[in-house]
Coordinates of C-alpha atoms and ligand atoms in Angstrom, one line a residue:
Chain A
M1 CA -16.0 -1.3 26.9
N2 CA -14.6 2.0 25.6
I3 CA -11.6 0.7 23.7
V4 CA -10.6 3.4 21.2
G5 CA -8.1 1.5 19.0
L6 CA -4.7 -0.2 19.0
D7 CA -2.0 1.6 21.0
S8 CA 0.9 -0.7 20.4
L9 CA 2.1 -4.0 19.0
V10 CA 5.1 -5.7 20.6
F11 CA 7.3 -8.1 18.7
G12 CA 10.0 -10.4 19.9
V13 CA 12.1 -10.7 16.8
D14 CA 15.0 -12.7 15.3
D15 CA 16.9 -9.7 13.8
V16 CA 16.5 -6.6 15.9
A17 CA 18.6 -4.3 13.8
A18 CA 16.8 -5.3 10.6
C19 CA 13.4 -4.7 12.2
C20 CA 14.5 -1.3 13.5
Q21 CA 15.8 -0.2 10.1
Y22 CA 12.6 -1.5 8.4
L23 CA 10.2 0.4 10.6
T24 CA 12.3 3.5 10.3
D25 CA 12.2 3.2 6.6
Y26 CA 8.5 2.5 6.7
G27 CA 8.2 6.0 8.1
L28 CA 7.7 5.6 11.8
L29 CA 9.6 7.8 14.3
P30 CA 12.3 5.8 16.0
K31 CA 12.4 6.2 19.8
N32 CA 14.9 4.7 22.3
V33 CA 16.6 2.6 19.7
C34 CA 19.5 0.4 20.9
A35 CA 20.8 -3.1 20.4
E36 CA 17.9 -4.5 22.4
G37 CA 15.2 -2.9 20.3
G38 CA 13.2 0.3 20.1
E39 CA 9.9 1.9 19.8
F40 CA 8.6 3.2 16.4
E41 CA 5.9 5.8 16.7
A42 CA 3.2 7.2 14.5
L43 CA 2.2 10.9 14.8
D44 CA -0.5 10.1 17.4
G45 CA 1.9 8.2 19.6
T46 CA 0.7 4.7 18.7
S47 CA 3.6 2.4 18.0
I48 CA 5.4 -0.8 17.1
V49 CA 7.8 -2.1 19.8
I50 CA 10.7 -4.2 18.8
R51 CA 12.6 -6.4 21.3
H52 CA 14.7 -9.5 20.8
R53 CA 12.8 -12.8 21.0
D54 CA 14.8 -13.9 24.0
D55 CA 13.9 -10.7 26.0
A56 CA 12.6 -12.1 29.3
S57 CA 10.4 -9.1 29.9
L58 CA 8.0 -10.1 27.0
P59 CA 5.0 -12.3 27.4
A60 CA 5.5 -15.9 26.3
P61 CA 5.6 -16.5 22.6
L62 CA 3.0 -18.6 20.7
A63 CA 4.0 -22.2 20.0
T64 CA 4.0 -21.5 16.2
G65 CA 7.0 -19.3 16.3
S66 CA 5.1 -16.1 15.4
M67 CA 7.1 -13.1 16.6
I68 CA 4.0 -11.2 17.9
R69 CA 4.3 -11.0 21.7
K70 CA 1.6 -8.6 22.7
T71 CA -1.3 -6.4 21.4
I72 CA -2.0 -3.4 23.5
H73 CA -5.4 -1.8 23.1
G74 CA -5.9 1.8 24.1
C75 CA -8.9 2.7 26.3
A76 CA -10.7 6.0 26.9
D77 CA -10.0 6.1 30.6
Q78 CA -8.7 4.1 33.6
A79 CA -12.3 3.1 34.4
T80 CA -12.5 1.2 31.2
V81 CA -9.2 -0.5 31.9
D82 CA -10.4 -1.5 35.4
A83 CA -13.7 -2.8 34.0
I84 CA -11.8 -5.0 31.5
A85 CA -9.6 -6.2 34.3
E86 CA -12.6 -7.2 36.3
E87 CA -14.3 -8.9 33.3
L88 CA -11.2 -10.9 32.3
G89 CA -10.4 -11.7 35.9
R90 CA -13.5 -13.9 36.0
D91 CA -11.8 -16.7 34.1
R92 CA -8.1 -15.9 33.6
T93 CA -5.1 -14.3 35.1
V94 CA -4.9 -10.5 34.7
L95 CA -1.6 -8.9 35.5
R96 CA -1.7 -5.3 36.8
L97 CA 1.3 -3.4 35.6
A98 CA 2.9 -0.5 37.5
D99 CA 1.5 2.2 35.2
G100 CA -2.1 1.1 35.7
A101 CA -2.1 -1.0 32.5
I102 CA -3.2 -4.6 32.5
E103 CA -2.1 -7.7 30.7
S104 CA -3.8 -11.0 30.0
V105 CA -4.5 -13.4 27.1
D106 CA -7.4 -13.7 24.7
D107 CA -9.2 -17.0 24.0
M108 CA -6.6 -17.9 21.3
G109 CA -3.6 -17.4 23.6
F110 CA -2.5 -14.0 22.1
A111 CA -1.1 -11.8 24.9
I112 CA -3.3 -8.7 25.2
G113 CA -2.8 -5.5 27.1
F114 CA -5.1 -2.6 28.0
Q115 CA -4.1 0.9 29.0
V116 CA -5.3 4.5 29.0
S117 CA -4.7 5.3 25.4
V118 CA -1.5 7.1 24.4
R119 CA -3.3 8.4 21.4
K120 CA -2.7 12.2 21.0
P121 CA -5.5 14.1 19.1
L122 CA -4.2 15.0 15.6
D123 CA -5.2 18.2 13.9
L124 CA -4.0 17.5 10.3
P125 CA -5.7 17.9 6.9
A126 CA -6.5 14.9 4.8
E127 CA -5.2 14.7 1.3
A128 CA -7.0 17.5 -0.5
I129 CA -8.2 17.2 -4.1
N130 CA -10.0 19.3 -6.7
A131 CA -13.0 18.1 -8.6
P132 CA -15.4 20.0 -10.8
G133 CA -18.6 20.7 -8.9
A134 CA -16.9 20.7 -5.6
A135 CA -15.3 23.7 -3.8
P136 CA -11.5 23.6 -4.4
G137 CA -9.8 21.1 -2.1
R138 CA -6.6 23.1 -2.6
P139 CA -6.6 26.8 -3.1
A140 CA -5.1 28.4 -6.2
N141 CA -1.3 27.8 -6.6
V142 CA -1.1 25.0 -4.1
I143 CA 0.3 22.0 -6.0
G144 CA -0.9 18.4 -5.4
A145 CA 2.0 16.4 -6.8
D146 CA 4.9 17.1 -4.5
E147 CA 7.4 14.3 -4.5
S148 CA 9.3 15.8 -1.6
I149 CA 6.6 15.6 1.0
E150 CA 7.5 14.0 4.4
I151 CA 5.2 11.0 5.0
I152 CA 4.8 9.9 8.6
P153 CA 2.2 7.3 9.4
R154 CA -0.6 8.9 11.4
S155 CA -2.0 6.2 13.5
L156 CA -1.9 2.4 14.2
S157 CA -4.9 1.1 12.3
H158 CA -5.4 -2.6 12.6
I159 CA -4.0 -6.1 13.2
V160 CA -5.0 -9.2 11.4
Y161 CA -4.7 -12.5 13.3
F162 CA -4.5 -16.0 12.0
V163 CA -6.6 -17.9 14.6
P164 CA -7.4 -21.6 15.0
D165 CA -11.0 -20.9 15.8
S166 CA -12.4 -17.6 14.5
K167 CA -15.9 -18.3 16.0
K168 CA -14.5 -18.6 19.4
A169 CA -12.1 -15.7 19.0
E170 CA -14.9 -13.5 17.7
K171 CA -17.1 -14.4 20.7
F172 CA -14.4 -13.4 23.0
Y173 CA -13.9 -9.9 21.5
I174 CA -17.6 -9.3 21.1
E175 CA -18.9 -10.7 24.4
R176 CA -16.0 -9.9 26.7
L177 CA -14.7 -6.7 25.2
G178 CA -17.6 -5.2 23.4
F179 CA -16.4 -5.2 19.8
R180 CA -18.9 -5.1 17.0
V181 CA -18.7 -7.0 13.7
A182 CA -18.3 -4.5 10.8
D183 CA -18.4 -6.9 8.0
R184 CA -17.6 -10.6 7.5
F185 CA -15.7 -12.8 5.1
T186 CA -17.8 -16.0 5.7
N187 CA -14.9 -18.3 4.9
L188 CA -12.3 -16.4 6.9
G189 CA -13.8 -14.4 9.8
P190 CA -15.0 -11.0 10.9
F191 CA -13.8 -7.5 10.8
L192 CA -14.1 -6.2 14.4
R193 CA -14.6 -2.6 15.6
P194 CA -14.3 -1.7 19.3
A195 CA -16.8 0.6 20.9
G196 CA -14.6 3.7 21.1
T197 CA -13.9 4.3 17.4
L198 CA -15.8 4.5 14.1
D199 CA -12.9 2.9 12.1
H200 CA -14.2 0.0 10.1
H201 CA -11.9 -2.5 12.0
T202 CA -9.0 -2.6 14.4
I203 CA -9.0 -6.4 14.3
F204 CA -9.7 -8.8 11.5
L205 CA -9.7 -12.6 12.2
V206 CA -8.7 -15.2 9.7
N207 CA -9.5 -18.8 10.5
T208 CA -6.5 -21.0 9.8
P209 CA -5.1 -24.4 10.9
P210 CA -3.6 -24.2 14.4
E211 CA 0.0 -24.4 13.2
M212 CA -0.4 -21.1 11.4
Q213 CA -1.6 -19.1 14.4
G214 CA 0.0 -15.7 14.3
V215 CA -0.3 -12.4 12.5
E216 CA -1.1 -11.8 8.8
H217 CA -0.4 -8.1 9.0
F218 CA -0.7 -4.8 10.7
T219 CA -1.0 -1.3 9.3
F220 CA -0.9 2.4 10.0
H221 CA -3.2 5.0 8.5
L222 CA -1.6 7.5 6.1
G223 CA -3.0 10.9 5.1
G224 CA -4.5 9.8 1.7
P225 CA -4.0 7.7 -1.4
T226 CA -1.3 9.8 -2.9
E227 CA 0.7 9.5 0.4
L228 CA 0.1 5.8 0.3
L229 CA 1.3 5.4 -3.3
L230 CA 4.3 7.6 -2.7
A231 CA 5.3 6.0 0.6
G232 CA 5.0 2.5 -1.0
K233 CA 7.0 3.6 -4.0
R234 CA 9.8 5.0 -1.7
F235 CA 9.7 1.8 0.3
Q236 CA 10.0 -0.4 -2.8
D237 CA 12.8 1.8 -4.1
K238 CA 14.7 1.1 -0.9
G239 CA 14.6 -2.6 -1.8
Y240 CA 11.7 -3.7 0.3
E241 CA 9.6 -6.5 -1.2
S242 CA 6.1 -5.7 -2.2
F243 CA 3.6 -8.5 -1.5
W244 CA 0.3 -7.1 -2.7
G245 CA -0.9 -3.8 -4.0
P246 CA -1.2 -1.0 -4.3
G247 CA -5.0 -1.4 -4.5
R248 CA -8.2 -0.6 -2.7
H249 CA -10.1 -2.9 -0.5
I250 CA -13.9 -3.3 -0.6
Y251 CA -14.7 -4.0 3.0
G252 CA -13.4 -1.0 4.8
S253 CA -12.6 0.8 1.5
N254 CA -9.1 1.4 2.6
W255 CA -6.3 1.8 0.0
F256 CA -3.7 -0.8 0.7
W257 CA -0.1 -1.8 -0.1
Y258 CA 1.4 -4.8 1.7
F259 CA 5.1 -5.6 2.1
N260 CA 7.0 -8.5 3.5
S261 CA 8.9 -7.7 6.8
P262 CA 11.6 -9.1 9.0
M263 CA 9.0 -9.4 11.8
G264 CA 7.6 -12.3 9.8
V265 CA 4.3 -10.5 9.1
H266 CA 3.0 -8.4 6.3
V267 CA 3.1 -4.7 6.9
E268 CA 0.5 -2.6 5.2
F269 CA 0.3 1.1 4.3
D270 CA -3.4 2.1 4.5
A271 CA -5.4 5.2 3.8
D272 CA -9.0 6.4 3.8
M273 CA -10.9 3.7 5.7
D274 CA -14.7 3.7 6.1
L275 CA -16.2 4.8 9.4
H276 CA -19.2 3.0 10.8
D277 CA -21.5 3.5 13.7
D278 CA -23.9 1.1 15.4
S279 CA -26.6 1.7 12.8
W280 CA -24.5 -0.1 10.2
T281 CA -25.6 -3.6 9.1
P282 CA -22.7 -5.8 8.5
R283 CA -22.2 -7.3 5.1
E284 CA -21.0 -10.8 4.5
I285 CA -19.5 -12.6 1.5
D286 CA -17.1 -15.4 0.8
A287 CA -13.6 -13.9 0.4
S288 CA -12.2 -14.0 -3.1
A289 CA -10.1 -11.9 -5.3
D290 CA -13.2 -10.1 -6.5
A291 CA -14.6 -9.6 -3.0
S292 CA -11.4 -8.3 -1.6
Q293 CA -10.4 -5.4 -3.8
I294 CA -11.8 -3.1 -6.4
F295 CA -8.5 -3.0 -8.1
N296 CA -4.9 -4.1 -7.6
F297 CA -1.8 -2.7 -9.3
T298 CA 1.9 -3.4 -9.5
L299 CA 4.5 -0.6 -9.4
V300 CA 6.6 -0.5 -12.5
N301 CA 9.5 1.8 -13.3
K302 CA 8.9 5.3 -14.4
W303 CA 8.9 5.8 -18.1
M304 CA 8.2 8.6 -20.6
P305 CA 5.6 7.7 -23.3
G306 CA 7.0 8.9 -26.7
G307 CA 10.4 9.5 -25.1
D308 CA 12.0 12.9 -25.3
P309 CA 10.5 14.6 -28.4
H310 CA 13.4 17.2 -28.6
Chain B
M1 CA 22.4 -33.6 -28.1
A2 CA 24.1 -32.4 -25.0
S3 CA 24.5 -28.7 -24.5
E4 CA 27.6 -27.0 -23.2
P5 CA 27.3 -25.9 -19.6
Q6 CA 28.4 -22.5 -20.9
G7 CA 25.0 -22.4 -22.8
L8 CA 23.2 -22.2 -19.5
P9 CA 22.2 -18.8 -18.1
F10 CA 24.9 -17.4 -15.8
L11 CA 23.7 -16.5 -12.3
C12 CA 26.8 -15.5 -10.4
W13 CA 30.2 -16.6 -9.3
Q14 CA 30.0 -19.1 -6.5
Q15 CA 32.2 -17.1 -4.2
Q16 CA 29.7 -14.3 -4.3
I17 CA 27.4 -16.4 -2.0
E18 CA 29.1 -16.6 1.4
E19 CA 28.3 -19.2 4.1
G20 CA 24.9 -18.5 5.7
K21 CA 24.0 -15.9 3.1
S22 CA 21.6 -15.9 0.2
L23 CA 21.3 -14.2 -3.2
G24 CA 18.2 -13.8 -5.4
F25 CA 18.1 -13.9 -9.2
D26 CA 15.7 -12.8 -11.9
P27 CA 17.0 -14.7 -14.9
E28 CA 13.8 -14.1 -16.9
H29 CA 14.0 -10.4 -16.2
R30 CA 10.5 -10.3 -14.8
G31 CA 11.3 -7.5 -12.4
R32 CA 11.2 -9.8 -9.4
D33 CA 13.6 -12.5 -8.3
S34 CA 12.2 -15.9 -9.3
L35 CA 14.8 -18.0 -7.4
F36 CA 17.4 -17.7 -4.7
I37 CA 20.5 -19.6 -3.7
V38 CA 21.7 -20.1 -0.2
R39 CA 25.1 -21.5 1.0
R40 CA 24.8 -23.9 3.9
H41 CA 27.7 -26.0 5.2
G42 CA 29.7 -25.0 2.2
K43 CA 27.2 -26.1 -0.4
L44 CA 24.9 -24.1 -2.6
F45 CA 21.1 -24.8 -2.6
A46 CA 18.7 -23.1 -5.1
W47 CA 15.0 -22.7 -4.4
R48 CA 12.2 -21.0 -6.2
N49 CA 11.2 -17.7 -4.6
A50 CA 7.7 -19.0 -4.0
C51 CA 6.4 -19.7 -0.6
P52 CA 4.4 -23.0 -0.2
H53 CA 2.2 -21.5 2.6
K54 CA -1.3 -22.9 2.0
G55 CA -3.4 -20.1 0.4
Y56 CA -0.3 -18.0 -0.3
E57 CA 1.4 -20.4 -2.8
G58 CA 3.9 -18.5 -4.9
A59 CA 4.2 -15.5 -2.6
P60 CA 7.6 -13.8 -2.6
M61 CA 9.7 -14.8 0.4
A62 CA 12.4 -12.1 1.0
W63 CA 11.6 -9.0 3.0
R64 CA 14.3 -7.1 1.1
K65 CA 16.4 -7.9 -2.0
D66 CA 18.4 -11.0 -1.2
A67 CA 17.1 -11.3 2.4
Y68 CA 15.8 -14.9 2.4
L69 CA 17.4 -16.2 5.7
N70 CA 17.0 -15.8 9.4
Q71 CA 19.6 -13.7 11.1
A72 CA 21.9 -16.6 12.0
G73 CA 21.8 -17.8 8.4
T74 CA 20.7 -21.3 9.5
H75 CA 17.2 -21.3 8.0
V76 CA 15.3 -20.0 5.0
M77 CA 12.7 -17.6 6.4
C78 CA 9.7 -16.5 4.5
S79 CA 9.0 -13.0 5.7
G80 CA 5.3 -13.2 4.8
H81 CA 4.4 -15.0 8.0
G82 CA 7.8 -16.1 9.3
A83 CA 7.8 -19.7 8.1
L84 CA 11.2 -21.4 8.5
F85 CA 12.7 -24.0 6.1
D86 CA 15.7 -26.2 6.2
P87 CA 18.0 -24.6 3.6
E88 CA 19.4 -28.0 2.5
T89 CA 16.2 -30.0 2.1
G90 CA 13.6 -27.2 1.7
V91 CA 11.4 -28.8 4.3
G92 CA 9.2 -26.4 6.4
L93 CA 9.7 -26.4 10.1
P94 CA 6.7 -26.3 12.5
G95 CA 4.8 -23.1 11.8
P96 CA 2.8 -21.7 8.9
C97 CA 4.6 -24.1 6.4
S98 CA 4.8 -27.2 8.6
G99 CA 5.7 -30.1 6.3
R100 CA 5.5 -28.1 3.1
V101 CA 8.5 -28.1 0.9
L102 CA 10.2 -25.4 -1.2
E103 CA 10.6 -26.1 -4.9
A104 CA 14.2 -27.0 -5.8
I105 CA 15.9 -25.3 -8.8
T106 CA 18.7 -27.2 -10.6
I107 CA 21.9 -25.3 -10.8
T108 CA 25.3 -26.2 -12.1
V109 CA 28.6 -25.0 -10.7
T110 CA 31.4 -25.1 -13.3
P111 CA 35.0 -26.0 -12.4
D112 CA 36.0 -22.3 -12.7
G113 CA 33.2 -21.3 -10.2
Q114 CA 30.4 -20.1 -12.4
V115 CA 26.9 -20.8 -11.0
L116 CA 24.6 -21.5 -14.0
L117 CA 20.9 -22.1 -14.1
G118 CA 19.9 -25.6 -15.1
A119 CA 21.5 -29.0 -15.4
D120 CA 24.9 -29.7 -16.9
Q121 CA 23.8 -32.0 -19.6
T122 CA 27.4 -32.8 -20.6
K123 CA 27.7 -34.8 -17.5
E124 CA 24.8 -37.1 -18.4
I125 CA 25.2 -40.3 -20.5
Ligands
LIG1 S1 3.6 -16.4 2.6 FE1 5.4 -17.4 3.3 S2 4.9 -17.9 5.4 FE2 3.1 -17.1 4.6
LIG2 FE1 -5.3 -4.5 6.4

């Protein structure tokens, strides 16, 4: 199944205004924002959709109270969407929506959608660095530390689900939708990559007791580690609560910085994720502090060593 | 020997915490609020800013400075994974923190309305 990545996550929230402000401050581009909610887009058109939890147009909520209401996967073409509809139609209800998209549920009960991907091709440079021995990443007189840069998330990267049965959930995504295991935390679950992208994972499954079913976090890719550090600093300066990071993960290699959110999920900034193709042999290890990050920092206030010498 | 209530660290004036609202405090100046106080049905309740979510014990709960409650102000909400708690008993509702309990913090409200951290020893025998 040629699924290219996540297109959109739909939340039915308690505090619409707070979520709209939060996602705007996170850096996404607000679209159609009103009292009922809004859409918050990355540069490639992928998005978070905010609605009120009582919005009747949303798929049913999980029994646990999680605010996630739907995960929409982008497909390469309508033929892929139709093939998924046929596959899932074997054993579950598949709704066909007006625009050719489809809606169903996965084996854990998460509402899932599939559509021809909204992803617009991006033509943007990655963060450029200079290093001895390498050709200059930035030409002469182009500065690297510019505090004024605009930082807009580039693309919706991944979602992490808390699932009551990660083996069963994994089987569904692999056997029914053609995902591959990129790597695995043996005590938690697998990182899953769909067929249409090289990104390390678009889904990560974490096995939990059933009453915890929901979402651990989602994240968007930024343009590089400096963007990530600056975006996170700006976010924390606005009063948002850092949960973990900044740091750099081991599986996936992505830089990370997680924050609490009024959607009741962690929201990550990520940058520079590994790419894998089908020749990759998945690694596996028990998740632990050491296995999960190569380093982890905490932002402190700026200071001037030695003070002002004048 | 009993200490004066005035010897306890001052957190705020009680009227600063309105019904259905919360405030966080960092009395040890650690750079992150270690406790929060919520007013529910007229009374103040103080809890450690440490989620009891299994595997996440101690995680900070607000999503923004002082934002510890759901929109209606009826429940404490941990914005890590959305767990709800009774603001008066600290007991977790069904969800990620089912049956788990927030850690209570003792506070003292003086007759003139100061909210102090710790127990008013002068009231004990
Ligand atoms: S960390 Fe509080 S609900 Fe998970
Ligand atoms: Fe992540």
